[in-house]
C-alpha cells in the first residue's frame, strides 16, 4: 500500500503505510528504502537519510564483497568511495566528496570510466576497480553520514568543462535529450517519442545530446537540421553542454551533468518523479540553474511540451558574449588573488592578463579550465613582452583593480573596449583628481554598501557585488581535535592597522589570564609590513624580521606564553577550511573593510560563531541572529597613507572580553548561532556572486563588436 501511494504521489499516506510495515516486520525487504524515498521526496532529508541505507535490502542492490570496512567518518589514511548506482546519481552526489577531504589523507573514487573525464577537481583520485584502502563507503551514503539537510547542499558548479568553440549565428543554442537508457528499469516513464518534440524546434540552433539514437531517430534529426555530434564519453558531452545556452532533457544523466556544470537546464519530469526532484515545485535545490516541467497526469507529455514551447517563446535570444579580461594577479592567499581566481573561473569567457601568484595549486582543483586560464595569461604576457612600452588593447571588457587613492593611469597602459574598475577602498575621502580618475572608467563596481555610499556622495554610481564563498571547501563539519579540548579563538587576515590584530592580541591577553585553556590561532601575514604602522596603541609594535612581521615574538613581548598562541602564517584556501572548523569562535574587530571581509565570510560558512565589528564593510554581514556584533565603535585616528577614517570603528576591548566570555560560557548557543550563520552565508557562493557581476558587466558593456572564445590583443596609441 505504501508503494502504491508513492506511485500516486500521496507521500504522507505512503510514509504512514511504510512506517507501519516496518513496525510489523523490521526486516520487510525494501520497506526502509521506500520509506526513505517518501521522506526525501517531502524534503525531510535529516529524517530520510538514515532509512535510505535500507536500499541495500532491495533485490536490485548488491553490496560488493570487497567493500569493507565501512567508513564511519573517522580520520583514515585511505578512503575508497564507490559509485553504486547510475551515471546521473554519481554526477549528482560527487558534490559531497570535497566535504571529506580534510578527514582522509588519500581519497579515491571508484566510478565508471566514461565519467572520469568530468570528475577531476574534486580532490579524489579515480579508479574503475577496487584498490587497497583502509575504509570504504558507497557514494550515496555520504550526505547521510555528513547529516546534510536540504538547505545546506553543496552548490554547483562543482564540475568544469572547456566549451566546444561554436560560431554564433544569433540563434539560441539548445541541447536536447528525450530518452533515458533503454535498459533502465524506469526508462519507459522517463522517455518520450522524439516526434513529440517537433513543436519545440521552430526556433533555435538545436544539438542532440542523446547517446542512444536509433536509425529512424537519426534520420528524423537530420531532416529537422539538428546537429548530431559524436559523444564518446561524458567529457565530450560536457564540452558541448558548456558551449550551449540551454539544455532541455528528460530525467537522465545529462540533466545532472548540465546542473553540475551550472548550465541552464530544463528537465521534463514524469508523474511521480524521482525523489531528488521533490514535489510541487519548478526549481531544484540541487541545481539552481534547473527549471522543472512536470507531468500533471501519468504518461501525458503533451501539456509538458506545450509549457516548454511557451517558455521558449518568452526566453530572450542570447547575444554573443565578449571576453572579460581580468587585470590583476590571481592566487590563493590575498583577498584580491582569491577574488580574481574565482572571477576567472565563474565569469563567462573570462581571461587572465597576469600569471597566477606564487605556487599555483589551482590546477589540481580545476583541471583543464584553470590550465586554459593560465594559457590565456601566458599568451597575453608573451604578446605584451613583444610590444615593449607600447600601450595595449584587449577586445571585450577589461576589469581593473582599484584600492585607496584611485588613478586612471592603468588605462594609459592597458584598456579594453569597455573598462570597469572594481574598487575596495578603506580611505573614505577622494580628491577631485581621484574622482576624475573614477569617471574615466565606463563603470565602477564596489565590494560593499559602505564603499558604494562613499562613491555616491561624490557623484559616482557604483553597484555592489560581494565576494563569495566556495561551499565545496567552506562548510560546517565536525572537529577532528587538532588542539584537544582547548578553547580555540581564530583570527585571520593581513597583519595591518585596519585589520586591528593589535586589538585581538590585547583582548586575548586579558581573556587568557582568566581562561588559561584558551588558545589563539592566527593566520596573520602580509607582504606589505609598512601597513602595520599605528599598531602600537594597545600593544607594542609588531617587530619586523626579514621584511615580515614576526607574530610569535610580538605576542611573547606583550606577555603571552608561547603555548597560548599558534601562528599559521599565510594559508592557501584548500588548507584553511579544516583549521577554521577547529575554532570555537572567530574574532574580527577590524577597524575598516572596503569589502565584506572574505576570511570572516569563510569562518561563517564553516559554522564558526563569528564576532564582527559594526563598521564599514562588516555591516553587510551583520545580523545578531547569525553572528556576534561589537556595537561600541569609537573614532579611529588616521595613519598614513589613509587620509580619512570617517566610518571606521575602534572596537572596545571590554566589550570584546564580554562577548568572548559569553561564547565560552554557552557554547551550544554559540554553535547554534554559527550554524544559522552558515545557512545564511551559503547563499553567497562565488558562482552566484560572479553571476551578479556578469550581469553588471553586461549592463555596462552592452555588446562589444569583437566576440570570441579568446581575446583579441593589439597595441594602441
XYZ file of C-alpha atoms in Angstrom:
717
model
C 0.000 0.000 0.000
C 2.856 2.368 0.794
C 4.418 1.656 -2.587
C 1.089 2.321 -4.297
C 0.763 5.661 -2.521
C 4.287 6.542 -3.704
C 3.141 5.961 -7.285
C 0.170 8.253 -6.636
C 2.381 10.988 -5.131
C 0.427 10.663 -1.859
C 3.563 10.979 0.223
C 2.202 11.332 3.753
C -0.029 8.311 3.232
C 2.932 6.402 1.788
C 5.059 7.365 4.791
C 2.389 6.189 7.232
C 1.950 2.833 5.500
C 5.662 2.158 5.220
C 6.251 3.067 8.873
C 3.510 0.607 9.792
C 5.077 -2.063 7.585
C 8.404 -1.642 9.356
C 6.708 -1.742 12.766
C 5.050 -5.043 11.812
C 8.243 -6.521 10.382
C 11.504 -4.536 10.554
C 13.072 -6.941 8.042
C 10.484 -6.349 5.319
C 12.531 -6.051 2.094
C 12.544 -2.589 0.508
C 10.290 -1.052 3.181
C 13.041 1.056 4.777
C 14.395 2.213 1.430
C 10.941 3.161 0.195
C 10.177 4.966 3.470
C 13.335 6.971 2.826
C 12.001 7.847 -0.650
C 8.742 9.103 0.871
C 10.641 11.249 3.369
C 13.251 12.579 0.951
C 10.604 13.422 -1.605
C 8.959 15.627 1.033
C 12.285 17.380 1.647
C 12.740 15.700 5.050
C 16.404 14.966 4.476
C 17.568 14.630 8.084
C 14.799 12.069 8.710
C 15.229 10.407 5.318
C 18.953 9.697 5.131
C 19.086 7.015 7.871
C 16.362 4.775 6.363
C 17.909 5.371 2.911
C 20.581 2.902 3.974
C 17.779 0.346 3.754
C 18.176 0.439 -0.053
C 20.657 -2.397 0.366
C 17.807 -4.725 1.325
C 16.344 -4.308 -2.160
C 16.758 -7.174 -4.587
C 18.066 -4.616 -7.101
C 21.060 -3.658 -4.928
C 24.031 -5.862 -4.076
C 26.753 -4.944 -1.603
C 30.187 -5.887 -3.022
C 32.175 -8.442 -1.070
C 35.269 -6.218 -1.109
C 33.508 -3.150 0.353
C 34.708 -3.396 3.973
C 35.284 -1.965 6.468
C 32.536 0.670 6.225
C 33.712 4.211 6.931
C 32.028 5.940 9.899
C 33.547 9.396 9.394
C 36.714 8.919 11.452
C 40.120 10.110 10.149
C 41.675 7.413 7.936
C 44.701 7.176 5.675
C 42.898 5.964 2.536
C 39.159 6.074 1.871
C 37.599 4.425 -1.183
C 34.198 5.829 -2.125
C 32.397 3.829 -4.796
C 29.698 4.855 -7.259
C 26.953 2.390 -6.516
C 24.223 3.486 -8.919
C 23.820 5.151 -12.318
C 25.715 7.901 -14.099
C 23.228 10.567 -13.027
C 23.380 9.535 -9.356
C 27.162 9.713 -9.469
C 27.194 13.169 -11.079
C 24.697 14.410 -8.501
C 26.451 13.042 -5.397
C 30.138 13.666 -6.189
C 29.491 17.205 -4.862
C 29.917 15.704 -1.368
C 33.454 14.383 -1.963
C 35.232 17.687 -1.138
C 33.455 17.672 2.235
C 35.501 14.676 3.399
C 38.905 15.713 2.059
C 40.060 17.035 5.427
C 39.288 13.721 7.166
C 41.392 11.462 4.952
C 44.933 11.520 3.625
C 44.042 9.837 0.344
C 40.585 9.839 -1.254
C 39.768 7.560 -4.186
C 36.526 7.381 -6.158
C 35.617 4.168 -7.939
C 33.432 5.195 -10.869
C 32.676 4.061 -14.437
C 35.339 5.065 -16.948
C 33.008 7.197 -19.155
C 32.570 9.589 -16.198
C 36.269 10.067 -15.448
C 36.837 12.998 -17.849
C 34.441 15.213 -15.854
C 35.343 14.121 -12.320
C 38.688 15.888 -11.915
C 38.921 18.789 -9.499
C 37.024 17.038 -6.707
C 40.099 16.152 -4.675
C 39.833 12.407 -5.358
C 41.892 10.077 -7.500
C 39.851 7.935 -9.892
C 39.711 4.207 -10.483
C 37.438 1.693 -12.179
C 38.431 -1.225 -9.937
C 38.683 -1.656 -6.146
C 42.062 -0.645 -4.708
C 43.638 -1.382 -1.297
C 42.277 1.050 1.286
C 41.516 1.479 4.990
C 37.763 2.013 4.654
C 35.033 2.149 2.009
C 31.680 3.871 1.589
C 29.028 3.893 -1.128
C 28.764 7.361 -2.674
C 25.080 7.897 -1.905
C 25.710 7.287 1.800
C 27.838 10.440 2.101
C 25.046 13.003 2.762
C 23.564 10.787 5.471
C 26.913 10.303 7.157
C 27.521 14.068 6.969
C 23.954 14.809 8.142
C 23.329 17.176 5.227
C 19.945 18.969 5.415
C 18.004 20.136 2.363
C 19.070 23.742 2.930
C 22.816 23.063 3.023
C 23.545 21.165 -0.187
C 26.920 21.995 -1.780
C 26.080 24.119 -4.789
C 27.167 23.926 -8.433
C 29.205 24.414 -10.408
C 31.377 21.672 -8.960
C 32.254 20.171 -12.342
C 34.172 22.036 -15.046
C 34.364 21.732 -18.824
C 36.008 23.681 -21.641
C 33.321 24.595 -24.195
C 33.408 23.395 -27.776
C 34.091 26.532 -29.875
C 30.883 27.225 -31.798
C 30.148 30.051 -34.222
C 27.211 32.197 -33.151
C 24.513 32.984 -35.705
C 22.217 34.896 -33.352
C 20.087 31.846 -32.552
C 19.700 30.274 -29.125
C 21.842 27.123 -28.927
C 19.879 24.327 -27.252
C 20.811 20.748 -26.427
C 18.175 18.012 -26.475
C 17.770 14.630 -24.740
C 14.464 12.766 -24.987
C 15.080 9.290 -23.583
C 16.660 7.526 -20.648
C 18.913 4.482 -21.112
C 16.764 1.824 -22.725
C 17.747 -0.897 -20.224
C 16.949 1.228 -17.140
C 14.027 -0.107 -15.039
C 12.213 3.265 -15.255
C 13.141 4.055 -18.875
C 9.518 3.972 -20.061
C 8.318 6.697 -17.711
C 11.418 8.854 -18.233
C 11.368 8.787 -22.050
C 9.116 10.135 -24.764
C 8.983 9.653 -28.533
C 11.253 12.028 -30.439
C 8.326 13.033 -32.649
C 6.593 14.664 -29.648
C 9.340 17.307 -29.559
C 8.675 18.617 -33.076
C 6.738 21.709 -31.801
C 9.858 22.930 -29.981
C 12.185 23.019 -32.977
C 10.796 26.011 -34.879
C 13.353 28.407 -33.414
C 16.917 27.896 -32.261
C 20.075 26.051 -33.143
C 19.486 22.528 -31.830
C 22.049 19.908 -30.842
C 21.281 16.281 -29.985
C 22.950 15.178 -26.748
C 21.179 11.801 -26.880
C 23.653 8.925 -26.551
C 21.461 6.074 -27.837
C 19.856 7.038 -31.163
C 18.016 4.625 -33.457
C 18.468 4.840 -37.256
C 14.938 6.237 -37.598
C 15.635 8.890 -34.951
C 18.918 9.797 -36.607
C 17.143 10.363 -39.913
C 14.453 12.434 -38.197
C 17.103 14.638 -36.582
C 18.805 15.090 -39.956
C 15.515 16.124 -41.551
C 14.981 18.687 -38.777
C 18.504 20.096 -39.144
C 19.549 19.078 -35.630
C 23.307 18.823 -35.129
C 24.407 15.350 -34.030
C 27.930 15.391 -32.557
C 29.838 12.253 -31.641
C 29.723 11.834 -27.854
C 32.403 9.317 -26.924
C 32.166 9.928 -23.180
C 30.887 12.416 -20.631
C 33.892 14.655 -21.277
C 32.710 15.201 -24.846
C 29.126 15.709 -23.692
C 30.249 18.202 -21.033
C 32.195 20.226 -23.617
C 29.055 20.515 -25.748
C 26.859 21.358 -22.754
C 29.290 24.099 -21.729
C 29.008 25.664 -25.203
C 25.200 25.751 -25.262
C 22.790 28.364 -23.954
C 20.263 25.816 -22.671
C 19.756 22.063 -22.306
C 16.285 20.505 -22.480
C 16.245 16.917 -21.244
C 14.211 14.253 -19.558
C 15.357 12.994 -16.146
C 18.626 11.400 -17.200
C 22.360 11.768 -16.626
C 22.629 14.801 -18.932
C 20.254 16.694 -16.613
C 22.679 16.128 -13.731
C 25.702 16.942 -15.895
C 24.235 20.277 -17.013
C 23.172 21.126 -13.462
C 26.581 20.215 -12.040
C 28.224 22.490 -14.633
C 25.880 25.309 -13.618
C 24.329 25.500 -17.101
C 20.649 26.391 -17.626
C 18.748 23.113 -17.914
C 15.032 22.422 -18.323
C 14.073 18.968 -17.080
C 10.920 17.162 -18.234
C 9.646 15.045 -15.358
C 7.125 12.207 -15.288
C 4.252 11.921 -12.868
C 5.626 10.678 -9.515
C 9.142 11.762 -10.459
C 12.249 10.589 -8.661
C 12.676 11.716 -5.029
C 15.512 14.127 -5.805
C 13.152 16.469 -7.676
C 10.826 16.775 -4.645
C 7.200 17.692 -5.466
C 5.062 20.697 -6.383
C 7.940 22.987 -7.357
C 9.519 24.058 -10.616
C 13.015 24.601 -9.219
C 15.634 22.350 -7.649
C 17.720 22.977 -4.509
C 20.275 20.591 -6.018
C 20.683 22.608 -9.211
C 19.826 26.348 -9.073
C 20.186 26.545 -12.868
C 17.417 23.957 -13.389
C 13.764 24.542 -14.243
C 11.350 21.633 -13.843
C 8.395 20.839 -16.103
C 6.171 18.118 -14.601
C 3.517 15.820 -15.979
C 0.146 16.648 -14.464
C -1.144 13.157 -15.233
C 0.748 9.872 -15.629
C 2.053 9.392 -19.153
C 0.791 12.699 -20.614
C 3.655 14.605 -22.219
C 1.642 16.942 -24.479
C 0.906 19.575 -21.768
C 4.560 19.466 -20.717
C 5.731 20.122 -24.288
C 3.240 22.987 -24.557
C 4.630 24.573 -21.373
C 8.201 24.252 -22.667
C 7.175 25.731 -26.023
C 5.639 28.752 -24.299
C 8.686 29.154 -22.047
C 10.963 29.155 -25.109
C 8.852 31.908 -26.645
C 9.332 34.017 -23.543
C 13.102 33.455 -23.303
C 15.199 36.263 -24.778
C 17.615 35.238 -27.513
C 21.146 35.472 -26.101
C 23.601 37.799 -27.793
C 27.214 36.848 -28.456
C 29.366 37.282 -25.390
C 32.592 39.226 -25.406
C 35.680 38.213 -23.485
C 36.201 39.562 -19.984
C 39.825 40.342 -19.176
C 40.840 40.232 -15.501
C 43.648 42.685 -14.956
C 45.182 41.612 -11.666
C 47.096 38.701 -10.235
C 45.251 35.607 -9.064
C 46.173 33.065 -6.399
C 45.075 31.590 -3.085
C 46.269 33.913 -0.336
C 45.302 37.576 -0.520
C 41.699 38.647 -0.969
C 42.413 40.136 -4.402
C 44.079 36.894 -5.542
C 41.178 34.714 -4.406
C 38.656 37.130 -5.892
C 40.486 37.170 -9.217
C 40.729 33.393 -9.371
C 37.029 32.932 -8.744
C 36.100 35.710 -11.160
C 38.144 33.927 -13.828
C 36.566 30.570 -13.056
C 32.956 31.765 -12.935
C 32.607 34.715 -15.304
C 31.656 33.704 -18.853
C 34.513 33.919 -21.370
C 36.923 35.256 -18.744
C 40.653 35.506 -19.430
C 43.656 36.306 -17.277
C 46.166 39.000 -18.160
C 48.642 38.116 -15.389
C 50.110 34.771 -14.378
C 48.945 33.373 -11.009
C 50.891 34.406 -7.921
C 53.417 32.058 -6.350
C 52.831 28.311 -6.064
C 49.800 27.803 -8.303
C 47.791 24.957 -6.749
C 44.534 25.817 -8.508
C 45.285 23.486 -11.405
C 44.901 20.471 -9.131
C 41.388 21.637 -8.228
C 40.090 22.975 -11.526
C 41.997 20.923 -14.056
C 41.583 21.830 -17.709
C 39.592 25.001 -17.000
C 42.431 26.502 -14.955
C 45.010 25.282 -17.474
C 43.111 27.216 -20.145
C 43.124 30.339 -17.956
C 46.859 30.028 -17.358
C 47.297 29.698 -21.097
C 45.384 32.948 -21.637
C 47.736 34.725 -19.198
C 50.812 33.261 -20.888
C 49.509 34.361 -24.297
C 48.966 37.917 -23.109
C 52.288 38.148 -21.293
C 54.105 36.902 -24.391
C 52.266 39.451 -26.518
C 52.960 42.256 -24.008
C 56.684 41.421 -23.941
C 56.862 41.830 -27.707
C 55.221 45.277 -27.536
C 57.817 46.814 -25.271
C 56.460 50.010 -23.694
C 53.577 50.476 -26.128
C 50.094 50.659 -24.591
C 47.967 47.541 -25.042
C 44.377 46.958 -26.105
C 42.232 43.891 -25.310
C 38.938 43.254 -27.099
C 35.969 42.996 -24.771
C 35.635 44.271 -21.228
C 38.689 44.784 -19.024
C 38.237 44.781 -15.233
C 40.846 46.847 -13.379
C 41.555 46.624 -9.614
C 41.407 49.833 -7.605
C 42.044 50.482 -3.934
C 42.713 53.598 -1.899
C 43.531 56.747 -3.876
C 42.357 55.504 -7.309
C 44.065 56.571 -10.505
C 43.226 56.054 -14.160
C 46.918 55.668 -15.072
C 46.289 51.983 -15.701
C 44.228 52.961 -18.760
C 47.306 54.569 -20.264
C 48.958 51.133 -20.319
C 46.086 48.740 -20.937
C 42.479 49.193 -21.890
C 39.557 47.257 -23.268
C 36.672 48.310 -25.441
C 34.932 48.860 -22.127
C 36.821 49.427 -18.869
C 35.344 48.646 -15.485
C 37.007 49.396 -12.154
C 36.405 47.121 -9.173
C 37.003 49.152 -6.026
C 37.859 48.051 -2.493
C 38.737 51.244 -0.593
C 39.167 51.958 3.114
C 40.033 55.646 2.803
C 36.683 57.451 2.975
C 37.785 60.606 1.151
C 38.521 61.184 -2.532
C 40.344 64.129 -4.043
C 38.955 65.845 -7.175
C 41.700 64.130 -9.188
C 40.672 60.728 -7.831
C 37.010 61.390 -8.638
C 38.004 62.321 -12.197
C 40.008 59.111 -12.396
C 36.974 57.038 -11.383
C 34.869 58.769 -14.036
C 37.390 57.808 -16.694
C 36.118 54.232 -16.442
C 32.944 53.049 -18.154
C 31.738 51.739 -14.811
C 32.787 51.259 -11.193
C 31.761 48.255 -9.078
C 32.329 48.098 -5.319
C 32.613 45.297 -2.791
C 30.407 46.706 -0.021
C 27.475 49.000 0.573
C 29.768 51.308 2.556
C 32.033 51.793 -0.457
C 29.030 52.404 -2.680
C 27.694 55.092 -0.340
C 31.089 56.850 -0.225
C 31.157 56.971 -4.016
C 27.547 58.091 -4.269
C 28.411 61.059 -2.046
C 30.904 62.248 -4.691
C 28.571 61.582 -7.616
C 29.878 58.185 -8.777
C 27.290 55.400 -9.238
C 28.668 52.018 -8.167
C 26.661 48.788 -7.958
C 27.662 46.405 -5.160
C 28.884 42.851 -5.749
C 30.110 40.950 -2.709
C 32.898 38.474 -2.577
C 31.747 34.854 -2.296
C 32.490 31.580 -0.554
C 33.395 28.216 -2.040
C 30.928 25.764 -0.436
C 32.982 22.761 -1.551
C 35.689 23.952 0.854
C 33.951 26.144 3.427
C 31.054 24.354 5.084
C 30.147 23.138 8.578
C 31.742 19.951 9.766
C 32.922 18.185 12.921
C 36.178 18.956 14.677
C 38.992 16.449 14.425
C 40.525 17.594 17.730
C 43.679 19.203 16.374
C 44.134 21.233 19.576
C 42.431 18.886 22.015
C 39.942 20.479 24.383
C 41.433 23.988 24.181
C 39.002 26.888 23.669
C 40.180 27.992 20.224
C 39.842 31.624 19.134
C 40.673 32.160 15.464
C 41.803 35.434 13.911
C 42.908 35.850 10.296
C 43.743 38.380 7.620
C 46.657 40.505 6.516
C 48.511 41.964 9.501
C 47.798 45.681 9.278
C 46.358 48.628 11.179
C 42.896 48.490 9.620
C 42.550 44.757 10.411
C 43.125 45.525 14.136
C 45.090 42.440 15.119
C 46.588 44.599 17.876
C 43.097 44.738 19.410
C 42.799 40.951 19.078
C 46.103 40.447 20.875
C 45.243 42.966 23.602
C 41.857 41.356 24.249
C 43.226 37.808 24.168
C 45.990 38.659 26.648
C 43.368 39.620 29.219
C 40.987 36.775 28.332
C 43.756 34.163 28.668
C 44.561 35.369 32.191
C 41.128 34.193 33.388
C 40.718 31.355 30.861
C 44.095 29.585 30.641
C 42.645 26.843 28.397
C 42.140 29.467 25.652
C 44.310 29.230 22.525
C 44.733 31.999 19.969
C 45.144 30.577 16.455
C 46.146 33.180 13.888
C 46.603 33.241 10.136
C 48.262 36.665 10.067
C 50.600 37.600 7.277
C 51.476 40.433 4.943
C 53.771 41.218 2.060
C 53.428 44.913 2.930
C 54.776 45.407 6.511
C 54.548 49.205 6.190
C 50.799 48.937 6.789
C 51.371 47.741 10.366
C 52.163 51.363 11.286
C 49.834 52.528 14.057
C 49.545 49.112 15.763
C 51.262 50.328 18.945
C 48.348 51.882 20.820
C 47.262 48.753 22.715
C 50.406 46.619 22.346
C 53.987 47.130 21.332
C 54.529 47.462 17.592
C 54.941 44.169 15.697
C 58.670 43.531 15.151
C 59.741 43.233 11.506
C 62.136 40.367 10.751
C 63.357 39.868 7.187
C 60.707 42.339 5.941
C 57.952 40.281 7.600
C 56.106 40.927 10.891
C 57.099 38.318 13.488
C 53.841 37.278 15.152
C 55.049 34.912 17.889
C 57.810 37.254 19.150
C 55.234 40.066 19.122
C 52.856 38.032 21.314
C 55.621 36.957 23.701
C 56.899 40.533 24.000
C 53.428 41.522 25.204
C 53.284 38.834 27.906
C 51.664 35.868 26.172
C 53.335 32.464 26.729
C 54.311 30.527 23.577
C 51.838 27.710 24.303
C 48.884 30.135 24.220
C 49.247 31.080 20.546
C 49.653 29.261 17.236
C 50.515 31.340 14.180
C 49.794 29.539 10.938
C 51.037 32.308 8.685
C 49.610 32.560 5.167
C 47.332 29.634 4.388
C 46.108 28.651 0.902
C 42.395 28.050 0.678
C 42.392 24.279 0.489
C 44.204 24.153 3.861
C 42.294 26.848 5.702
C 38.816 25.312 5.943
C 39.734 22.326 8.192
C 41.556 24.748 10.509
C 38.540 27.038 10.764
C 36.299 24.135 11.757
C 38.537 23.576 14.800
C 37.677 27.033 16.165
C 35.147 27.711 18.916
C 34.869 31.351 17.857
C 36.335 33.728 15.268
C 37.201 37.310 16.233
C 37.240 40.235 13.762
C 37.336 43.677 15.490
C 38.551 45.176 12.190
C 38.705 48.951 12.026
C 37.762 49.048 8.342
C 36.872 46.723 5.470
C 36.375 48.025 1.943
C 34.673 44.729 1.118
C 32.748 42.273 3.230
C 35.855 40.598 4.757
C 36.465 37.336 2.918
C 38.014 35.461 5.867
C 35.041 36.347 8.087
C 32.664 35.049 5.407
C 34.619 31.799 5.243
C 34.524 31.418 9.038
C 30.759 31.884 8.968
C 30.458 29.358 6.115
C 32.232 26.777 8.302
C 29.670 27.306 11.066
C 32.132 29.089 13.371
C 30.458 31.606 15.733
C 31.863 34.862 14.396
C 32.374 38.193 16.192
C 32.296 41.243 13.898
C 32.869 44.942 14.470
C 29.896 47.032 13.415
C 31.578 49.257 10.845
C 32.319 49.677 7.125
C 32.021 46.513 5.002
C 31.262 44.316 8.016
C 27.832 45.915 8.193
C 26.742 43.956 5.111
C 27.337 40.711 7.047
C 25.972 41.722 10.444
C 22.822 40.211 11.881
C 22.555 39.362 15.621
C 20.708 36.199 14.622
C 23.741 34.678 12.951
C 26.821 36.449 14.362
C 28.011 38.374 17.410
C 28.253 42.157 16.988
C 30.719 44.583 18.570
C 28.423 47.592 18.801
C 30.707 50.009 20.666
C 32.713 51.689 17.910
C 34.951 54.650 18.733
C 36.728 57.029 16.404
C 39.956 55.933 14.753
C 42.896 58.302 14.139
C 44.145 58.101 10.545
C 47.602 56.683 9.877
C 49.395 57.369 6.583
C 48.653 56.718 3.802
C 44.994 56.844 4.932
C 43.715 60.449 4.911
C 40.196 59.977 6.316
C 38.841 57.293 8.656
C 35.239 58.527 8.665
C 33.080 55.422 9.008
C 35.853 53.375 10.615
C 35.361 51.958 14.110
C 37.555 51.261 17.134
C 36.133 48.261 18.980
C 36.059 48.317 22.767
C 38.287 45.740 24.478
C 35.863 45.371 27.394
C 33.028 44.514 25.019
C 35.263 42.025 23.204
C 36.038 40.333 26.530
C 32.347 40.203 27.415
C 31.398 38.577 24.095
C 34.232 36.046 24.336
C 33.075 35.167 27.860
C 29.513 34.714 26.567
C 30.660 32.272 23.893
C 32.937 30.455 26.341
C 30.134 30.064 28.894
C 27.379 28.958 26.483
C 28.918 27.046 23.618
C 25.720 25.254 22.491
C 24.027 28.613 21.894
C 27.125 29.876 20.121
C 27.247 26.793 17.889
C 23.579 27.238 17.015
C 24.269 30.847 16.046
C 27.208 29.651 13.959
C 25.002 27.143 12.139
C 22.464 29.861 11.358
C 25.279 31.996 10.020
C 26.475 29.129 7.840
C 22.994 28.590 6.399
C 22.701 32.298 5.604
C 26.127 32.788 4.048
C 25.770 29.588 1.977
C 23.568 31.599 -0.404
C 26.533 33.842 -1.265
C 28.661 31.456 -3.290
C 31.274 32.610 -5.772
C 29.121 31.203 -8.564
C 26.146 33.357 -7.571
C 28.195 36.476 -6.851
C 30.054 36.255 -10.142
C 26.731 35.737 -11.906
C 25.700 39.095 -10.419
C 28.967 40.635 -11.559
C 28.425 39.234 -15.056
C 25.011 40.917 -15.176
C 26.533 44.231 -14.051
C 29.291 43.955 -16.661
C 26.729 43.158 -19.350
C 24.779 46.278 -18.434
C 27.914 48.411 -18.511
C 29.465 46.818 -21.566
C 26.380 46.155 -23.714
C 27.649 44.030 -26.627
C 31.163 44.612 -27.843
C 31.742 44.117 -31.563
C 34.530 41.549 -31.350
C 33.129 38.452 -29.586
C 35.149 35.304 -29.434
C 36.397 32.474 -27.287
C 39.809 34.094 -26.919
C 40.561 37.799 -26.525
C 41.968 39.911 -29.327
C 45.112 41.840 -28.368
C 46.757 44.765 -30.122
C 48.758 47.855 -29.272
C 47.204 51.303 -29.470
C 48.314 54.916 -29.448
